[in-house]
mmCIF file of N, CA and C in Angstrom:
data_model
loop_
_atom_site.group_PDB
_atom_site.id
_atom_site.type_symbol
_atom_site.label_atom_id
_atom_site.label_comp_id
_atom_site.label_asym_id
_atom_site.label_seq_id
_atom_site.Cartn_x
_atom_site.Cartn_y
_atom_site.Cartn_z
ATOM 1 N N MET O 141 -23.208 -41.322 -38.524
ATOM 2 C CA MET O 141 -22.355 -40.315 -37.922
ATOM 3 C C MET O 141 -20.904 -40.715 -38.130
ATOM 4 N N GLN O 142 -20.112 -39.764 -38.415
ATOM 5 C CA GLN O 142 -18.710 -40.006 -38.719
ATOM 6 C C GLN O 142 -17.913 -40.154 -37.422
ATOM 7 N N ASN O 143 -16.927 -41.041 -37.457
ATOM 8 C CA ASN O 143 -16.083 -41.240 -36.278
ATOM 9 C C ASN O 143 -15.174 -40.031 -36.087
ATOM 10 N N VAL O 144 -15.034 -39.608 -34.821
ATOM 11 C CA VAL O 144 -14.155 -38.503 -34.491
ATOM 12 C C VAL O 144 -12.788 -39.088 -34.185
ATOM 13 N N SER O 145 -11.802 -38.629 -34.885
ATOM 14 C CA SER O 145 -10.459 -39.174 -34.689
ATOM 15 C C SER O 145 -9.782 -38.543 -33.479
ATOM 16 N N LYS O 146 -8.752 -39.211 -32.993
ATOM 17 C CA LYS O 146 -7.984 -38.691 -31.868
ATOM 18 C C LYS O 146 -7.332 -37.362 -32.233
ATOM 19 N N ARG O 147 -6.939 -37.258 -33.462
ATOM 20 C CA ARG O 147 -6.284 -36.043 -33.939
ATOM 21 C C ARG O 147 -7.223 -34.844 -33.823
ATOM 22 N N THR O 148 -8.473 -35.008 -34.159
ATOM 23 C CA THR O 148 -9.454 -33.930 -34.061
ATOM 24 C C THR O 148 -9.654 -33.521 -32.606
ATOM 25 N N ILE O 149 -9.757 -34.496 -31.732
ATOM 26 C CA ILE O 149 -9.934 -34.207 -30.304
ATOM 27 C C ILE O 149 -8.717 -33.474 -29.756
ATOM 28 N N LEU O 150 -7.531 -33.836 -30.196
ATOM 29 C CA LEU O 150 -6.304 -33.227 -29.684
ATOM 30 C C LEU O 150 -6.161 -31.755 -30.043
ATOM 31 N N TRP O 151 -6.817 -31.274 -31.062
ATOM 32 C CA TRP O 151 -6.741 -29.838 -31.330
ATOM 33 C C TRP O 151 -7.975 -29.096 -30.849
ATOM 34 N N ILE O 152 -9.095 -29.785 -30.638
ATOM 35 C CA ILE O 152 -10.304 -29.125 -30.128
ATOM 36 C C ILE O 152 -10.190 -28.863 -28.623
ATOM 37 N N VAL O 153 -9.679 -29.820 -27.861
ATOM 38 C CA VAL O 153 -9.591 -29.682 -26.408
ATOM 39 C C VAL O 153 -8.720 -28.483 -26.006
ATOM 40 N N PRO O 154 -7.517 -28.299 -26.545
ATOM 41 C CA PRO O 154 -6.735 -27.107 -26.156
ATOM 42 C C PRO O 154 -7.426 -25.791 -26.511
ATOM 43 N N ILE O 155 -8.112 -25.768 -27.636
ATOM 44 C CA ILE O 155 -8.827 -24.547 -28.012
ATOM 45 C C ILE O 155 -9.930 -24.244 -27.004
ATOM 46 N N LEU O 156 -10.645 -25.258 -26.569
ATOM 47 C CA LEU O 156 -11.685 -25.065 -25.562
ATOM 48 C C LEU O 156 -11.089 -24.569 -24.240
ATOM 49 N N ILE O 157 -9.958 -25.105 -23.853
ATOM 50 C CA ILE O 157 -9.305 -24.673 -22.614
ATOM 51 C C ILE O 157 -8.892 -23.204 -22.722
ATOM 52 N N ILE O 158 -8.338 -22.809 -23.851
ATOM 53 C CA ILE O 158 -7.939 -21.414 -24.058
ATOM 54 C C ILE O 158 -9.156 -20.490 -23.994
ATOM 55 N N VAL O 159 -10.251 -20.891 -24.609
ATOM 56 C CA VAL O 159 -11.470 -20.081 -24.592
ATOM 57 C C VAL O 159 -11.991 -19.923 -23.165
ATOM 58 N N ILE O 160 -11.974 -20.985 -22.403
ATOM 59 C CA ILE O 160 -12.450 -20.915 -21.012
ATOM 60 C C ILE O 160 -11.565 -19.981 -20.192
ATOM 61 N N PHE O 161 -10.254 -20.098 -20.307
ATOM 62 C CA PHE O 161 -9.355 -19.204 -19.577
ATOM 63 C C PHE O 161 -9.545 -17.753 -20.014
ATOM 64 N N TRP O 162 -9.719 -17.516 -21.282
ATOM 65 C CA TRP O 162 -9.936 -16.167 -21.779
ATOM 66 C C TRP O 162 -11.210 -15.574 -21.191
ATOM 67 N N TYR O 163 -12.251 -16.383 -21.092
ATOM 68 C CA TYR O 163 -13.521 -15.910 -20.547
ATOM 69 C C TYR O 163 -13.371 -15.482 -19.085
ATOM 70 N N PHE O 164 -12.698 -16.294 -18.275
ATOM 71 C CA PHE O 164 -12.591 -16.005 -16.846
ATOM 72 C C PHE O 164 -11.455 -15.043 -16.497
ATOM 73 N N TYR O 165 -10.331 -15.100 -17.205
ATOM 74 C CA TYR O 165 -9.155 -14.326 -16.826
ATOM 75 C C TYR O 165 -8.728 -13.287 -17.857
ATOM 76 N N GLY O 166 -9.443 -13.167 -18.939
ATOM 77 C CA GLY O 166 -9.093 -12.211 -19.976
ATOM 78 C C GLY O 166 -9.393 -10.787 -19.543
ATOM 79 N N PRO O 167 -9.099 -9.828 -20.382
ATOM 80 C CA PRO O 167 -9.330 -8.422 -20.032
ATOM 81 C C PRO O 167 -10.812 -8.147 -19.795
ATOM 82 N N LYS O 168 -11.065 -7.346 -18.802
ATOM 83 C CA LYS O 168 -12.439 -6.962 -18.452
ATOM 84 C C LYS O 168 -12.619 -5.479 -18.764
ATOM 85 N N GLU O 169 -13.873 -5.070 -18.863
ATOM 86 C CA GLU O 169 -14.163 -3.658 -19.041
ATOM 87 C C GLU O 169 -13.822 -2.917 -17.762
ATOM 88 N N GLU O 170 -13.292 -1.715 -17.904
ATOM 89 C CA GLU O 170 -12.978 -0.918 -16.733
ATOM 90 C C GLU O 170 -14.263 -0.408 -16.092
ATOM 91 N N ILE O 171 -14.326 -0.502 -14.774
ATOM 92 C CA ILE O 171 -15.459 0.029 -14.028
ATOM 93 C C ILE O 171 -15.073 1.441 -13.594
ATOM 94 N N THR O 172 -15.772 2.433 -14.111
ATOM 95 C CA THR O 172 -15.411 3.824 -13.831
ATOM 96 C C THR O 172 -16.455 4.547 -12.992
ATOM 97 N N ASP O 173 -17.477 3.834 -12.533
ATOM 98 C CA ASP O 173 -18.490 4.475 -11.702
ATOM 99 C C ASP O 173 -19.124 3.426 -10.801
ATOM 100 N N ASN O 174 -18.808 3.486 -9.521
ATOM 101 C CA ASN O 174 -19.489 2.655 -8.536
ATOM 102 C C ASN O 174 -19.346 3.282 -7.164
ATOM 103 N N GLU O 175 -19.857 2.646 -6.137
ATOM 104 C CA GLU O 175 -19.907 3.218 -4.795
ATOM 105 C C GLU O 175 -18.515 3.415 -4.186
ATOM 106 N N TYR O 176 -17.568 2.555 -4.501
ATOM 107 C CA TYR O 176 -16.221 2.678 -3.950
ATOM 108 C C TYR O 176 -15.493 3.886 -4.550
ATOM 109 N N ILE O 177 -15.691 4.109 -5.838
ATOM 110 C CA ILE O 177 -15.093 5.282 -6.483
ATOM 111 C C ILE O 177 -15.682 6.558 -5.890
ATOM 112 N N THR O 178 -16.987 6.583 -5.709
ATOM 113 C CA THR O 178 -17.641 7.744 -5.118
ATOM 114 C C THR O 178 -17.122 8.008 -3.710
ATOM 115 N N TYR O 179 -16.941 6.950 -2.935
ATOM 116 C CA TYR O 179 -16.427 7.087 -1.570
ATOM 117 C C TYR O 179 -15.041 7.747 -1.562
ATOM 118 N N ILE O 180 -14.133 7.265 -2.410
ATOM 119 C CA ILE O 180 -12.778 7.823 -2.451
ATOM 120 C C ILE O 180 -12.794 9.247 -3.002
ATOM 121 N N LYS O 181 -13.559 9.495 -4.046
ATOM 122 C CA LYS O 181 -13.602 10.831 -4.629
ATOM 123 C C LYS O 181 -14.115 11.870 -3.638
ATOM 124 N N ASP O 182 -15.031 11.475 -2.759
ATOM 125 C CA ASP O 182 -15.624 12.400 -1.797
ATOM 126 C C ASP O 182 -14.836 12.496 -0.494
ATOM 127 N N THR O 183 -13.749 11.758 -0.368
ATOM 128 C CA THR O 183 -12.935 11.760 0.842
ATOM 129 C C THR O 183 -11.979 12.948 0.831
ATOM 130 N N SER O 184 -11.711 13.474 2.024
ATOM 131 C CA SER O 184 -10.759 14.573 2.176
ATOM 132 C C SER O 184 -9.501 14.048 2.837
ATOM 133 N N LEU O 185 -8.354 14.294 2.225
ATOM 134 C CA LEU O 185 -7.082 13.867 2.815
ATOM 135 C C LEU O 185 -6.622 14.812 3.915
ATOM 136 N N SER O 186 -6.991 16.060 3.809
ATOM 137 C CA SER O 186 -6.490 17.049 4.760
ATOM 138 C C SER O 186 -7.130 16.904 6.130
ATOM 139 N N GLY O 187 -8.272 16.235 6.223
ATOM 140 C CA GLY O 187 -8.913 16.036 7.515
ATOM 141 C C GLY O 187 -9.842 17.166 7.908
ATOM 142 N N ASN O 188 -9.770 18.311 7.224
ATOM 143 C CA ASN O 188 -10.649 19.426 7.580
ATOM 144 C C ASN O 188 -11.976 19.375 6.819
ATOM 145 N N GLY O 189 -12.113 18.434 5.910
ATOM 146 C CA GLY O 189 -13.374 18.234 5.204
ATOM 147 C C GLY O 189 -13.636 19.222 4.085
ATOM 148 N N GLU O 190 -12.689 20.068 3.752
ATOM 149 C CA GLU O 190 -12.935 21.075 2.727
ATOM 150 C C GLU O 190 -12.806 20.507 1.317
ATOM 151 N N ALA O 191 -11.595 20.290 0.864
ATOM 152 C CA ALA O 191 -11.370 19.836 -0.509
ATOM 153 C C ALA O 191 -11.371 18.300 -0.555
ATOM 154 N N THR O 192 -12.073 17.765 -1.525
ATOM 155 C CA THR O 192 -12.109 16.317 -1.692
ATOM 156 C C THR O 192 -10.946 15.865 -2.568
ATOM 157 N N LEU O 193 -10.697 14.562 -2.576
ATOM 158 C CA LEU O 193 -9.640 14.024 -3.436
ATOM 159 C C LEU O 193 -9.949 14.304 -4.903
ATOM 160 N N ASP O 194 -11.207 14.207 -5.275
ATOM 161 C CA ASP O 194 -11.579 14.469 -6.662
ATOM 162 C C ASP O 194 -11.246 15.909 -7.049
ATOM 163 N N ASP O 195 -11.571 16.862 -6.172
ATOM 164 C CA ASP O 195 -11.257 18.265 -6.452
ATOM 165 C C ASP O 195 -9.746 18.479 -6.556
ATOM 166 N N ALA O 196 -9.009 17.876 -5.616
ATOM 167 C CA ALA O 196 -7.551 18.051 -5.596
ATOM 168 C C ALA O 196 -6.909 17.498 -6.860
ATOM 169 N N PHE O 197 -7.288 16.269 -7.245
ATOM 170 C CA PHE O 197 -6.693 15.670 -8.441
ATOM 171 C C PHE O 197 -7.149 16.376 -9.713
ATOM 172 N N SER O 198 -8.406 16.814 -9.764
ATOM 173 C CA SER O 198 -8.908 17.514 -10.951
ATOM 174 C C SER O 198 -8.168 18.828 -11.169
ATOM 175 N N GLY O 199 -7.811 19.510 -10.073
ATOM 176 C CA GLY O 199 -7.101 20.772 -10.192
ATOM 177 C C GLY O 199 -5.614 20.617 -10.453
ATOM 178 N N PHE O 200 -5.076 19.433 -10.186
ATOM 179 C CA PHE O 200 -3.637 19.230 -10.300
ATOM 180 C C PHE O 200 -3.233 18.436 -11.534
ATOM 181 N N CYS O 201 -4.070 17.490 -11.948
ATOM 182 C CA CYS O 201 -3.723 16.560 -13.029
ATOM 183 C C CYS O 201 -4.631 16.740 -14.235
ATOM 184 N N ASN O 202 -4.146 16.298 -15.375
ATOM 185 C CA ASN O 202 -4.915 16.306 -16.618
ATOM 186 C C ASN O 202 -5.274 14.880 -16.996
ATOM 187 N N GLU O 203 -6.254 14.762 -17.887
ATOM 188 C CA GLU O 203 -6.645 13.457 -18.431
ATOM 189 C C GLU O 203 -6.853 12.432 -17.322
ATOM 190 N N SER O 204 -7.575 12.815 -16.296
ATOM 191 C CA SER O 204 -7.722 11.929 -15.148
ATOM 192 C C SER O 204 -8.971 11.064 -15.252
ATOM 193 N N LYS O 205 -8.867 9.883 -14.638
ATOM 194 C CA LYS O 205 -10.038 9.017 -14.515
ATOM 195 C C LYS O 205 -9.838 8.123 -13.298
ATOM 196 N N TRP O 206 -10.951 7.660 -12.775
ATOM 197 C CA TRP O 206 -10.964 6.782 -11.611
ATOM 198 C C TRP O 206 -11.463 5.421 -12.061
ATOM 199 N N VAL O 207 -10.791 4.354 -11.623
ATOM 200 C CA VAL O 207 -11.131 2.998 -12.041
ATOM 201 C C VAL O 207 -11.231 2.122 -10.791
ATOM 202 N N TYR O 208 -12.215 1.244 -10.792
ATOM 203 C CA TYR O 208 -12.392 0.291 -9.689
ATOM 204 C C TYR O 208 -12.083 -1.110 -10.179
ATOM 205 N N PHE O 209 -11.435 -1.910 -9.321
ATOM 206 C CA PHE O 209 -11.290 -3.335 -9.590
ATOM 207 C C PHE O 209 -11.154 -4.073 -8.276
ATOM 208 N N LYS O 210 -11.396 -5.354 -8.323
ATOM 209 C CA LYS O 210 -11.292 -6.213 -7.149
ATOM 210 C C LYS O 210 -10.113 -7.150 -7.371
ATOM 211 N N THR O 211 -9.241 -7.272 -6.358
ATOM 212 C CA THR O 211 -8.070 -8.124 -6.485
ATOM 213 C C THR O 211 -8.448 -9.576 -6.257
ATOM 214 N N GLN O 212 -7.503 -10.472 -6.500
ATOM 215 C CA GLN O 212 -7.747 -11.895 -6.256
ATOM 216 C C GLN O 212 -7.902 -12.177 -4.771
ATOM 217 N N LYS O 213 -7.434 -11.273 -3.914
ATOM 218 C CA LYS O 213 -7.607 -11.415 -2.466
ATOM 219 C C LYS O 213 -8.891 -10.744 -1.997
ATOM 220 N N ASN O 214 -9.784 -10.401 -2.935
ATOM 221 C CA ASN O 214 -11.070 -9.748 -2.666
ATOM 222 C C ASN O 214 -10.919 -8.382 -2.009
ATOM 223 N N GLN O 215 -9.882 -7.652 -2.355
ATOM 224 C CA GLN O 215 -9.729 -6.278 -1.892
ATOM 225 C C GLN O 215 -10.347 -5.344 -2.916
ATOM 226 N N ASN O 216 -11.031 -4.329 -2.433
ATOM 227 C CA ASN O 216 -11.629 -3.318 -3.303
ATOM 228 C C ASN O 216 -10.605 -2.221 -3.538
ATOM 229 N N VAL O 217 -10.214 -2.040 -4.792
ATOM 230 C CA VAL O 217 -9.182 -1.061 -5.120
ATOM 231 C C VAL O 217 -9.764 -0.010 -6.056
ATOM 232 N N VAL O 218 -9.563 1.243 -5.679
ATOM 233 C CA VAL O 218 -9.901 2.369 -6.541
ATOM 234 C C VAL O 218 -8.582 2.977 -6.981
ATOM 235 N N GLU O 219 -8.420 3.131 -8.289
ATOM 236 C CA GLU O 219 -7.160 3.620 -8.832
ATOM 237 C C GLU O 219 -7.391 4.925 -9.578
ATOM 238 N N PHE O 220 -6.572 5.908 -9.249
ATOM 239 C CA PHE O 220 -6.576 7.164 -9.990
ATOM 240 C C PHE O 220 -5.531 7.055 -11.089
ATOM 241 N N LYS O 221 -5.929 7.418 -12.310
ATOM 242 C CA LYS O 221 -5.007 7.440 -13.442
ATOM 243 C C LYS O 221 -5.054 8.840 -14.048
ATOM 244 N N GLY O 222 -3.879 9.412 -14.290
ATOM 245 C CA GLY O 222 -3.856 10.743 -14.873
ATOM 246 C C GLY O 222 -2.465 11.155 -15.286
ATOM 247 N N ALA O 223 -2.401 12.329 -15.893
ATOM 248 C CA ALA O 223 -1.127 12.930 -16.286
ATOM 249 C C ALA O 223 -0.899 14.118 -15.363
ATOM 250 N N CYS O 224 0.094 14.002 -14.481
ATOM 251 C CA CYS O 224 0.315 14.999 -13.437
ATOM 252 C C CYS O 224 1.749 15.532 -13.496
ATOM 253 N N PRO O 225 1.919 16.822 -13.161
ATOM 254 C CA PRO O 225 3.273 17.381 -13.145
ATOM 255 C C PRO O 225 4.030 16.938 -11.889
ATOM 256 N N VAL O 226 5.202 16.356 -12.099
ATOM 257 C CA VAL O 226 6.088 15.961 -11.006
ATOM 258 C C VAL O 226 7.496 16.395 -11.395
ATOM 259 N N ASP O 227 8.124 17.151 -10.535
ATOM 260 C CA ASP O 227 9.482 17.657 -10.778
ATOM 261 C C ASP O 227 9.602 18.389 -12.112
ATOM 262 N N GLY O 228 8.606 19.195 -12.431
ATOM 263 C CA GLY O 228 8.673 20.036 -13.613
ATOM 264 C C GLY O 228 8.264 19.394 -14.923
ATOM 265 N N LYS O 229 7.959 18.103 -14.940
ATOM 266 C CA LYS O 229 7.498 17.492 -16.194
ATOM 267 C C LYS O 229 6.262 16.639 -15.921
ATOM 268 N N VAL O 230 5.437 16.475 -16.950
ATOM 269 C CA VAL O 230 4.187 15.739 -16.819
ATOM 270 C C VAL O 230 4.471 14.239 -16.935
ATOM 271 N N ASN O 231 3.970 13.477 -15.960
ATOM 272 C CA ASN O 231 4.173 12.025 -15.915
ATOM 273 C C ASN O 231 2.830 11.319 -15.799
ATOM 274 N N ASP O 232 2.791 10.080 -16.290
ATOM 275 C CA ASP O 232 1.607 9.246 -16.096
ATOM 276 C C ASP O 232 1.621 8.726 -14.668
ATOM 277 N N ILE O 233 0.503 8.924 -13.981
ATOM 278 C CA ILE O 233 0.386 8.557 -12.571
ATOM 279 C C ILE O 233 -0.696 7.500 -12.410
ATOM 280 N N ASN O 234 -0.400 6.477 -11.605
ATOM 281 C CA ASN O 234 -1.395 5.512 -11.141
ATOM 282 C C ASN O 234 -1.269 5.472 -9.629
ATOM 283 N N LEU O 235 -2.315 5.827 -8.925
ATOM 284 C CA LEU O 235 -2.311 5.813 -7.466
ATOM 285 C C LEU O 235 -3.496 4.988 -6.995
ATOM 286 N N GLN O 236 -3.224 4.002 -6.154
ATOM 287 C CA GLN O 236 -4.264 3.084 -5.716
ATOM 288 C C GLN O 236 -4.672 3.359 -4.273
ATOM 289 N N PHE O 237 -5.968 3.186 -4.030
ATOM 290 C CA PHE O 237 -6.545 3.272 -2.699
ATOM 291 C C PHE O 237 -7.260 1.946 -2.437
ATOM 292 N N VAL O 238 -6.918 1.278 -1.342
ATOM 293 C CA VAL O 238 -7.565 0.020 -0.973
ATOM 294 C C VAL O 238 -8.677 0.365 0.015
ATOM 295 N N VAL O 239 -9.932 0.105 -0.385
ATOM 296 C CA VAL O 239 -11.097 0.518 0.386
ATOM 297 C C VAL O 239 -11.665 -0.680 1.139
ATOM 298 N N GLU O 240 -12.050 -0.456 2.391
ATOM 299 C CA GLU O 240 -12.677 -1.512 3.177
ATOM 300 C C GLU O 240 -14.048 -1.846 2.592
ATOM 301 N N ASP O 241 -14.495 -3.081 2.832
ATOM 302 C CA ASP O 241 -15.762 -3.546 2.259
ATOM 303 C C ASP O 241 -16.942 -2.661 2.647
ATOM 304 N N ASP O 242 -16.969 -2.202 3.889
ATOM 305 C CA ASP O 242 -18.095 -1.389 4.356
ATOM 306 C C ASP O 242 -17.890 0.110 4.134
ATOM 307 N N LYS O 243 -16.836 0.479 3.432
ATOM 308 C CA LYS O 243 -16.522 1.862 3.078
ATOM 309 C C LYS O 243 -16.386 2.757 4.310
ATOM 310 N N THR O 244 -15.773 2.231 5.381
ATOM 311 C CA THR O 244 -15.542 3.036 6.578
ATOM 312 C C THR O 244 -14.105 3.537 6.646
ATOM 313 N N GLY O 245 -13.269 3.088 5.749
ATOM 314 C CA GLY O 245 -11.887 3.515 5.747
ATOM 315 C C GLY O 245 -11.180 3.026 4.502
ATOM 316 N N TYR O 246 -9.943 3.472 4.363
ATOM 317 C CA TYR O 246 -9.140 3.076 3.204
ATOM 318 C C TYR O 246 -7.673 3.203 3.568
ATOM 319 N N GLN O 247 -6.840 2.585 2.748
ATOM 320 C CA GLN O 247 -5.398 2.738 2.856
ATOM 321 C C GLN O 247 -4.883 3.214 1.510
ATOM 322 N N VAL O 248 -3.914 4.093 1.555
ATOM 323 C CA VAL O 248 -3.287 4.532 0.307
ATOM 324 C C VAL O 248 -2.338 3.430 -0.118
ATOM 325 N N GLY O 249 -2.475 3.005 -1.357
ATOM 326 C CA GLY O 249 -1.679 1.888 -1.861
ATOM 327 C C GLY O 249 -0.474 2.357 -2.651
ATOM 328 N N VAL O 250 -0.269 1.718 -3.753
ATOM 329 C CA VAL O 250 0.931 1.906 -4.582
ATOM 330 C C VAL O 250 0.792 3.142 -5.466
ATOM 331 N N LEU O 251 1.910 3.843 -5.651
ATOM 332 C CA LEU O 251 2.001 4.935 -6.610
ATOM 333 C C LEU O 251 2.965 4.518 -7.712
ATOM 334 N N LEU O 252 2.477 4.553 -8.948
ATOM 335 C CA LEU O 252 3.327 4.295 -10.108
ATOM 336 C C LEU O 252 3.526 5.605 -10.852
ATOM 337 N N LEU O 253 4.767 5.927 -11.116
ATOM 338 C CA LEU O 253 5.134 7.127 -11.860
ATOM 339 C C LEU O 253 5.760 6.665 -13.160
ATOM 340 N N ASP O 254 5.058 6.859 -14.267
ATOM 341 C CA ASP O 254 5.478 6.347 -15.572
ATOM 342 C C ASP O 254 5.761 4.846 -15.506
ATOM 343 N N GLY O 255 4.925 4.118 -14.782
ATOM 344 C CA GLY O 255 5.038 2.666 -14.698
ATOM 345 C C GLY O 255 6.049 2.157 -13.694
ATOM 346 N N VAL O 256 6.731 3.042 -12.970
ATOM 347 C CA VAL O 256 7.740 2.640 -11.993
ATOM 348 C C VAL O 256 7.183 2.877 -10.591
ATOM 349 N N GLN O 257 7.202 1.833 -9.762
ATOM 350 C CA GLN O 257 6.680 1.946 -8.403
ATOM 351 C C GLN O 257 7.560 2.866 -7.559
ATOM 352 N N GLN O 258 6.910 3.755 -6.818
ATOM 353 C CA GLN O 258 7.603 4.714 -5.963
ATOM 354 C C GLN O 258 7.593 4.237 -4.510
ATOM 355 N N THR O 259 8.481 4.789 -3.705
ATOM 356 C CA THR O 259 8.519 4.432 -2.291
ATOM 357 C C THR O 259 7.345 5.084 -1.567
ATOM 358 N N GLU O 260 7.111 4.644 -0.335
ATOM 359 C CA GLU O 260 6.030 5.233 0.451
ATOM 360 C C GLU O 260 6.270 6.723 0.691
ATOM 361 N N GLU O 261 7.527 7.107 0.919
ATOM 362 C CA GLU O 261 7.845 8.511 1.155
ATOM 363 C C GLU O 261 7.551 9.352 -0.093
ATOM 364 N N GLU O 262 7.938 8.845 -1.262
ATOM 365 C CA GLU O 262 7.665 9.559 -2.515
ATOM 366 C C GLU O 262 6.163 9.651 -2.775
ATOM 367 N N ARG O 263 5.443 8.574 -2.446
ATOM 368 C CA ARG O 263 3.983 8.578 -2.597
ATOM 369 C C ARG O 263 3.356 9.635 -1.694
ATOM 370 N N ASP O 264 3.802 9.690 -0.437
ATOM 371 C CA ASP O 264 3.245 10.658 0.504
ATOM 372 C C ASP O 264 3.584 12.091 0.104
ATOM 373 N N GLN O 265 4.793 12.312 -0.426
ATOM 374 C CA GLN O 265 5.168 13.643 -0.918
ATOM 375 C C GLN O 265 4.279 14.058 -2.081
ATOM 376 N N PHE O 266 4.004 13.109 -2.984
ATOM 377 C CA PHE O 266 3.137 13.403 -4.127
ATOM 378 C C PHE O 266 1.738 13.759 -3.648
ATOM 379 N N LEU O 267 1.182 12.974 -2.732
ATOM 380 C CA LEU O 267 -0.164 13.262 -2.214
ATOM 381 C C LEU O 267 -0.205 14.622 -1.521
ATOM 382 N N ASN O 268 0.816 14.934 -0.759
ATOM 383 C CA ASN O 268 0.880 16.221 -0.087
ATOM 384 C C ASN O 268 0.919 17.362 -1.104
ATOM 385 N N MET O 269 1.666 17.167 -2.193
ATOM 386 C CA MET O 269 1.762 18.167 -3.255
ATOM 387 C C MET O 269 0.402 18.355 -3.925
ATOM 388 N N VAL O 270 -0.327 17.285 -4.139
ATOM 389 C CA VAL O 270 -1.642 17.363 -4.787
ATOM 390 C C VAL O 270 -2.627 18.109 -3.887
ATOM 391 N N VAL O 271 -2.637 17.771 -2.608
ATOM 392 C CA VAL O 271 -3.600 18.344 -1.680
ATOM 393 C C VAL O 271 -3.322 19.827 -1.413
ATOM 394 N N THR O 272 -2.052 20.225 -1.370
ATOM 395 C CA THR O 272 -1.723 21.610 -1.053
ATOM 396 C C THR O 272 -1.865 22.554 -2.239
ATOM 397 N N ASN O 273 -1.949 22.048 -3.458
ATOM 398 C CA ASN O 273 -2.112 22.923 -4.630
ATOM 399 C C ASN O 273 -3.540 23.250 -4.881
#
């Protein structure tokens, strides 16, 4: 068996470390169908139980999809992604809902408009606009 030189080890070890990090922290497939997404899609913001969030967003936005992911703090997040009209022009929207583990409630999270985070007031105005249309 041939002796392994220090030089060989010095380039193999970093490559192995990169591969391990890529495996655990690299891009993952988007989860577009699970129980948390179903819970949020079937929820009504208006409180009267008539129109669901899925119906409201489908009627207001184009190219929409729902994505689930879990944060490093083990929070269940359902994110709506779509192209929605805001102030007369179509913008890329990302709106997050943080769902409780037992699916008994949720909080409305961050709203990104073309990649820029909006204030809570702007987020609430957008949600109100979606629900009332």
